[in-house]
Amino acid sequence: MNDRPITLLWSLRSLCDLACPSCYFGDPLIHQIEPPTKVGQLSHISPNDLKRREVLAFARTLKDSAVGRILVAGGEPLNWPGILETLKIIKDAGIEIVVCTNGIALTRPVMLQSLLDLGIDAFSISLDSTEATFNDWMRPDPKGRHGWQDVVDGIRALAAARKDDGPRIGIYTVITRLNIDQIPAMGRFAADLGADYYVPQPIALEDDHPHHQLSLRPEDTGALSDAFAELYGAGLPLTLPAGSYPGQVTASVPRTTSTVKGCFGGRTLHFIQPDGAIWDCVSSLRIGATPAAAHRTIRGNSAAELFPAPTGCASDCPLASYECVNMWPLMDFSRILTPDSRSAA
């Protein structure tokens, strides 16, 4: 990875089979009535996703670039018909792949075996509670077909099918003001399921979001600190985010901006949206501050031109906010993918 230092967070497709109120893609039911209008704002019902041929054309340019790791996300990427072909091109380019998924597709034996055959490096699977009722309220299936049990079955199927050198398994839990107590409980559950890493990620909803009431509040920071202390002190056989992460989470709760010295956003991390737009990171503040002349796209362009190896010093970012916190564990996969990294610290 050192000779290819660029990480891409690639939201490959907009569509998803779930309608999570906490999702940064927004609520599809609301977007049917009021389509999003802000620059860079995502939607599960976007008609502007790149065509399959455009995705594949860009993927074929990756082998000659400084990109060394791609986190493939969505929407739900494993539901897209072009996913296996795209992943194969990326792996053939010698790039590490972390698939970010709701885990439901892992219950399909053919899909699971195909992913294992491709040599995917890690799976980050979303699960918000040890309790099915709460999880399925946070991650509802509008068609009522899938839920908590499918995700757990998918994790267990992946853990049972992988070989000793197989992919790392991680669980991501969205933390709202309603499930802070699940931070240590989900850590124990992740270990019981055979996961290798666990990331409790704070919810990131703007003030005008219809579900803003789920956001963490300053009065929650004590409970947050206690929950993280219990998790990190439990000695679980899991790789957890760096020791500085709990402090970053609690510091973000007041929702004030700060300056990050030498930020990786736009230097060794880039965010690609389903329509091909490229941003420094997921922060709506950073996206909104990007002048129109600096807007870029992967459509019709090569990875080598778009993502050269960085030179010089990283820039300071004065727009760090609650939206940025989840990027630090994302940039920690060199440690997560190390075979002996399973520890509680």
GROMACS .gro file of N, CA, C and O in nm, residues 146-218:
model
  292
  146HIS      N    1  -3.650  -0.878   0.441
  146HIS     CA    2  -3.523  -0.906   0.507
  146HIS      C    3  -3.510  -0.826   0.636
  146HIS      O    4  -3.575  -0.722   0.654
  147GLY      N    5  -3.420  -0.873   0.723
  147GLY     CA    6  -3.398  -0.803   0.848
  147GLY      C    7  -3.276  -0.856   0.921
  147GLY      O    8  -3.187  -0.916   0.862
  148TRP      N    9  -3.276  -0.833   1.051
  148TRP     CA   10  -3.163  -0.864   1.139
  148TRP      C   11  -3.116  -1.009   1.120
  148TRP      O   12  -2.995  -1.033   1.110
  149GLN      N   13  -3.208  -1.103   1.115
  149GLN     CA   14  -3.169  -1.243   1.107
  149GLN      C   15  -3.093  -1.272   0.978
  149GLN      O   16  -2.998  -1.351   0.978
  150ASP      N   17  -3.132  -1.209   0.868
  150ASP     CA   18  -3.060  -1.229   0.742
  150ASP      C   19  -2.917  -1.179   0.751
  150ASP      O   20  -2.824  -1.243   0.701
  151VAL      N   21  -2.901  -1.063   0.814
  151VAL     CA   22  -2.766  -1.007   0.829
  151VAL      C   23  -2.679  -1.100   0.913
  151VAL      O   24  -2.565  -1.131   0.878
  152VAL      N   25  -2.732  -1.144   1.026
  152VAL     CA   26  -2.658  -1.235   1.113
  152VAL      C   27  -2.626  -1.365   1.041
  152VAL      O   28  -2.514  -1.417   1.049
  153ASP      N   29  -2.723  -1.417   0.966
  153ASP     CA   30  -2.698  -1.539   0.889
  153ASP      C   31  -2.589  -1.516   0.784
  153ASP      O   32  -2.506  -1.605   0.759
  154GLY      N   33  -2.589  -1.398   0.721
  154GLY     CA   34  -2.486  -1.367   0.623
  154GLY      C   35  -2.347  -1.361   0.685
  154GLY      O   36  -2.249  -1.410   0.628
  155ILE      N   37  -2.337  -1.300   0.802
  155ILE     CA   38  -2.209  -1.293   0.872
  155ILE      C   39  -2.160  -1.433   0.909
  155ILE      O   40  -2.042  -1.467   0.889
  156ARG      N   41  -2.250  -1.514   0.961
  156ARG     CA   42  -2.212  -1.650   0.999
  156ARG      C   43  -2.171  -1.733   0.877
  156ARG      O   44  -2.076  -1.812   0.883
  157ALA      N   45  -2.242  -1.714   0.766
  157ALA     CA   46  -2.207  -1.787   0.644
  157ALA      C   47  -2.069  -1.747   0.595
  157ALA      O   48  -1.989  -1.833   0.554
  158LEU      N   49  -2.040  -1.618   0.600
  158LEU     CA   50  -1.907  -1.570   0.558
  158LEU      C   51  -1.798  -1.624   0.649
  158LEU      O   52  -1.693  -1.671   0.603
  159ALA      N   53  -1.822  -1.618   0.781
  159ALA     CA   54  -1.723  -1.667   0.876
  159ALA      C   55  -1.697  -1.816   0.858
  159ALA      O   56  -1.583  -1.863   0.870
  160ALA      N   57  -1.801  -1.893   0.827
  160ALA     CA   58  -1.786  -2.038   0.811
  160ALA      C   59  -1.719  -2.074   0.680
  160ALA      O   60  -1.647  -2.174   0.672
  161ALA      N   61  -1.740  -1.994   0.576
  161ALA     CA   62  -1.691  -2.030   0.443
  161ALA      C   63  -1.548  -1.985   0.415
  161ALA      O   64  -1.480  -2.044   0.331
  162ARG      N   65  -1.502  -1.880   0.485
  162ARG     CA   66  -1.368  -1.829   0.453
  162ARG      C   67  -1.261  -1.924   0.506
  162ARG      O   68  -1.279  -1.995   0.605
  163LYS      N   69  -1.148  -1.924   0.440
  163LYS     CA   70  -1.033  -2.002   0.485
  163LYS      C   71  -0.952  -1.916   0.582
  163LYS      O   72  -0.983  -1.800   0.607
  164ASP      N   73  -0.844  -1.975   0.635
  164ASP     CA   74  -0.765  -1.904   0.735
  164ASP      C   75  -0.710  -1.773   0.683
  164ASP      O   76  -0.692  -1.677   0.759
  165ASP      N   77  -0.676  -1.768   0.555
  165ASP     CA   78  -0.623  -1.645   0.496
  165ASP      C   79  -0.732  -1.566   0.424
  165ASP      O   80  -0.704  -1.482   0.340
  166GLY      N   81  -0.857  -1.595   0.456
  166GLY     CA   82  -0.969  -1.533   0.390
  166GLY      C   83  -0.994  -1.391   0.435
  166GLY      O   84  -0.916  -1.333   0.513
  167PRO      N   85  -1.102  -1.331   0.391
  167PRO     CA   86  -1.127  -1.189   0.418
  167PRO      C   87  -1.151  -1.161   0.566
  167PRO      O   88  -1.201  -1.245   0.640
  168ARG      N   89  -1.114  -1.041   0.606
  168ARG     CA   90  -1.146  -0.993   0.740
  168ARG      C   91  -1.294  -0.958   0.744
  168ARG      O   92  -1.352  -0.913   0.644
  169ILE      N   93  -1.354  -0.976   0.858
  169ILE     CA   94  -1.497  -0.947   0.876
  169ILE      C   95  -1.511  -0.838   0.981
  169ILE      O   96  -1.456  -0.849   1.092
  170GLY      N   97  -1.582  -0.732   0.945
  170GLY     CA   98  -1.604  -0.624   1.039
  170GLY      C   99  -1.751  -0.591   1.053
  170GLY      O  100  -1.830  -0.614   0.961
  171ILE      N  101  -1.787  -0.538   1.166
  171ILE     CA  102  -1.925  -0.494   1.191
  171ILE      C  103  -1.922  -0.346   1.225
  171ILE      O  104  -1.843  -0.301   1.310
  172TYR      N  105  -2.006  -0.271   1.158
  172TYR     CA  106  -2.024  -0.128   1.181
  172TYR      C  107  -2.161  -0.106   1.244
  172TYR      O  108  -2.262  -0.155   1.193
  173THR      N  109  -2.164  -0.032   1.353
  173THR     CA  110  -2.289   0.000   1.422
  173THR      C  111  -2.309   0.151   1.424
  173THR      O  112  -2.222   0.225   1.472
  174VAL      N  113  -2.420   0.197   1.369
  174VAL     CA  114  -2.453   0.339   1.376
  174VAL      C  115  -2.503   0.370   1.516
  174VAL      O  116  -2.600   0.309   1.563
  175ILE      N  117  -2.437   0.465   1.581
  175ILE     CA  118  -2.472   0.500   1.719
  175ILE      C  119  -2.559   0.625   1.719
  175ILE      O  120  -2.518   0.732   1.672
  176THR      N  121  -2.679   0.611   1.771
  176THR     CA  122  -2.771   0.723   1.788
  176THR      C  123  -2.789   0.746   1.939
  176THR      O  124  -2.735   0.672   2.022
  177ARG      N  125  -2.869   0.844   1.972
  177ARG     CA  126  -2.894   0.869   2.114
  177ARG      C  127  -2.975   0.757   2.177
  177ARG      O  128  -2.985   0.748   2.299
  178LEU      N  129  -3.031   0.665   2.094
  178LEU     CA  130  -3.116   0.559   2.145
  178LEU      C  131  -3.043   0.427   2.169
  178LEU      O  132  -3.099   0.338   2.232
  179ASN      N  133  -2.921   0.411   2.117
  179ASN     CA  134  -2.854   0.282   2.132
  179ASN      C  135  -2.710   0.293   2.178
  179ASN      O  136  -2.625   0.212   2.144
  180ILE      N  137  -2.680   0.395   2.258
  180ILE     CA  138  -2.545   0.410   2.312
  180ILE      C  139  -2.505   0.287   2.390
  180ILE      O  140  -2.389   0.242   2.386
  181ASP      N  141  -2.601   0.226   2.462
  181ASP     CA  142  -2.570   0.108   2.542
  181ASP      C  143  -2.529  -0.011   2.458
  181ASP      O  144  -2.474  -0.109   2.509
  182GLN      N  145  -2.554  -0.004   2.327
  182GLN     CA  146  -2.520  -0.116   2.240
  182GLN      C  147  -2.372  -0.117   2.200
  182GLN      O  148  -2.326  -0.214   2.139
  183ILE      N  149  -2.297  -0.012   2.233
  183ILE     CA  150  -2.156  -0.007   2.193
  183ILE      C  151  -2.079  -0.127   2.249
  183ILE      O  152  -2.018  -0.203   2.172
  184PRO      N  153  -2.076  -0.152   2.380
  184PRO     CA  154  -2.006  -0.271   2.430
  184PRO      C  155  -2.079  -0.400   2.396
  184PRO      O  156  -2.015  -0.503   2.368
  185ALA      N  157  -2.212  -0.398   2.397
  185ALA     CA  158  -2.288  -0.519   2.367
  185ALA      C  159  -2.263  -0.567   2.224
  185ALA      O  160  -2.246  -0.687   2.199
  186MET      N  161  -2.258  -0.474   2.130
  186MET     CA  162  -2.232  -0.511   1.992
  186MET      C  163  -2.088  -0.558   1.972
  186MET      O  164  -2.060  -0.643   1.886
  187GLY      N  165  -1.996  -0.505   2.051
  187GLY     CA  166  -1.859  -0.556   2.045
  187GLY      C  167  -1.853  -0.703   2.084
  187GLY      O  168  -1.790  -0.784   2.016
  188ARG      N  169  -1.920  -0.739   2.193
  188ARG     CA  170  -1.923  -0.878   2.235
  188ARG      C  171  -1.993  -0.965   2.131
  188ARG      O  172  -1.948  -1.077   2.101
  189PHE      N  173  -2.101  -0.913   2.074
  189PHE     CA  174  -2.175  -0.989   1.973
  189PHE      C  175  -2.091  -1.008   1.848
  189PHE      O  176  -2.091  -1.117   1.787
  190ALA      N  177  -2.018  -0.904   1.808
  190ALA     CA  178  -1.930  -0.915   1.692
  190ALA      C  179  -1.825  -1.024   1.712
  190ALA      O  180  -1.798  -1.104   1.622
  191ALA      N  181  -1.767  -1.027   1.831
  191ALA     CA  182  -1.668  -1.131   1.860
  191ALA      C  183  -1.731  -1.269   1.856
  191ALA      O  184  -1.673  -1.365   1.803
  192ASP      N  185  -1.851  -1.281   1.911
  192ASP     CA  186  -1.920  -1.411   1.910
  192ASP      C  187  -1.951  -1.458   1.768
  192ASP      O  188  -1.952  -1.579   1.740
  193LEU      N  189  -1.976  -1.363   1.677
  193LEU     CA  190  -2.007  -1.399   1.539
  193LEU      C  191  -1.882  -1.432   1.457
  193LEU      O  192  -1.893  -1.475   1.342
  194GLY      N  193  -1.765  -1.412   1.515
  194GLY     CA  194  -1.641  -1.441   1.444
  194GLY      C  195  -1.584  -1.325   1.368
  194GLY      O  196  -1.498  -1.342   1.281
  195ALA      N  197  -1.629  -1.202   1.400
  195ALA     CA  198  -1.578  -1.084   1.333
  195ALA      C  199  -1.435  -1.055   1.378
  195ALA      O  200  -1.391  -1.099   1.486
  196ASP      N  201  -1.365  -0.979   1.296
  196ASP     CA  202  -1.226  -0.942   1.325
  196ASP      C  203  -1.213  -0.798   1.371
  196ASP      O  204  -1.119  -0.764   1.442
  197TYR      N  205  -1.304  -0.711   1.326
  197TYR     CA  206  -1.297  -0.571   1.368
  197TYR      C  207  -1.438  -0.517   1.390
  197TYR      O  208  -1.536  -0.572   1.339
  198TYR      N  209  -1.444  -0.412   1.470
  198TYR     CA  210  -1.574  -0.354   1.508
  198TYR      C  211  -1.559  -0.203   1.518
  198TYR      O  212  -1.465  -0.153   1.581
  199VAL      N  213  -1.652  -0.130   1.455
  199VAL     CA  214  -1.648   0.016   1.455
  199VAL      C  215  -1.786   0.071   1.493
  199VAL      O  216  -1.881   0.057   1.417
  200PRO      N  217  -1.798   0.133   1.611
  200PRO     CA  218  -1.921   0.207   1.644
  200PRO      C  219  -1.909   0.346   1.582
  200PRO      O  220  -1.819   0.422   1.618
  201GLN      N  221  -1.996   0.380   1.489
  201GLN     CA  222  -1.984   0.508   1.419
  201GLN      C  223  -2.099   0.600   1.456
  201GLN      O  224  -2.216   0.560   1.449
  202PRO      N  225  -2.069   0.724   1.496
  202PRO     CA  226  -2.176   0.815   1.535
  202PRO      C  227  -2.262   0.853   1.416
  202PRO      O  228  -2.215   0.866   1.303
  203ILE      N  229  -2.389   0.871   1.439
  203ILE     CA  230  -2.481   0.911   1.334
  203ILE      C  231  -2.443   1.050   1.283
  203ILE      O  232  -2.393   1.134   1.357
  204ALA      N  233  -2.462   1.072   1.153
  204ALA     CA  234  -2.425   1.200   1.092
  204ALA      C  235  -2.545   1.253   1.014
  204ALA      O  236  -2.564   1.219   0.897
  205LEU      N  237  -2.626   1.332   1.079
  205LEU     CA  238  -2.745   1.389   1.016
  205LEU      C  239  -2.742   1.540   1.029
  205LEU      O  240  -2.713   1.593   1.137
  206GLU      N  241  -2.772   1.608   0.920
  206GLU     CA  242  -2.775   1.754   0.924
  206GLU      C  243  -2.894   1.803   1.007
  206GLU      O  244  -2.990   1.730   1.031
  207ASP      N  245  -2.887   1.929   1.047
  207ASP     CA  246  -2.989   1.984   1.137
  207ASP      C  247  -3.129   1.981   1.076
  207ASP      O  248  -3.228   1.972   1.149
  208ASP      N  249  -3.138   1.990   0.944
  208ASP     CA  250  -3.268   1.991   0.881
  208ASP      C  251  -3.314   1.852   0.837
  208ASP      O  252  -3.416   1.839   0.769
  209HIS      N  253  -3.240   1.749   0.875
  209HIS     CA  254  -3.277   1.612   0.839
  209HIS      C  255  -3.404   1.572   0.915
  209HIS      O  256  -3.420   1.605   1.033
  210PRO      N  257  -3.498   1.502   0.851
  210PRO     CA  258  -3.624   1.467   0.919
  210PRO      C  259  -3.606   1.377   1.041
  210PRO      O  260  -3.696   1.369   1.125
  211HIS      N  261  -3.490   1.309   1.050
  211HIS     CA  262  -3.467   1.222   1.166
  211HIS      C  263  -3.355   1.277   1.256
  211HIS      O  264  -3.287   1.200   1.324
  212HIS      N  265  -3.340   1.408   1.255
  212HIS     CA  266  -3.234   1.470   1.334
  212HIS      C  267  -3.246   1.437   1.482
  212HIS      O  268  -3.146   1.441   1.555
  213GLN      N  269  -3.366   1.402   1.528
  213GLN     CA  270  -3.384   1.372   1.670
  213GLN      C  271  -3.302   1.251   1.715
  213GLN      O  272  -3.283   1.228   1.835
  214LEU      N  273  -3.253   1.172   1.620
  214LEU     CA  274  -3.168   1.057   1.655
  214LEU      C  275  -3.025   1.099   1.686
  214LEU      O  276  -2.948   1.021   1.741
  215SER      N  277  -2.989   1.222   1.649
  215SER     CA  278  -2.850   1.266   1.665
  215SER      C  279  -2.809   1.270   1.811
  215SER      O  280  -2.890   1.296   1.900
  216LEU      N  281  -2.681   1.243   1.832
  216LEU     CA  282  -2.625   1.251   1.967
  216LEU      C  283  -2.626   1.395   2.016
  216LEU      O  284  -2.608   1.489   1.938
  217ARG      N  285  -2.645   1.412   2.147
  217ARG     CA  286  -2.654   1.544   2.208
  217ARG      C  287  -2.542   1.562   2.308
  217ARG      O  288  -2.484   1.465   2.358
  218PRO      N  289  -2.506   1.688   2.340
  218PRO     CA  290  -2.399   1.709   2.439
  218PRO      C  291  -2.423   1.635   2.569
  218PRO      O  292  -2.327   1.586   2.632
   0.00000   0.00000   0.00000
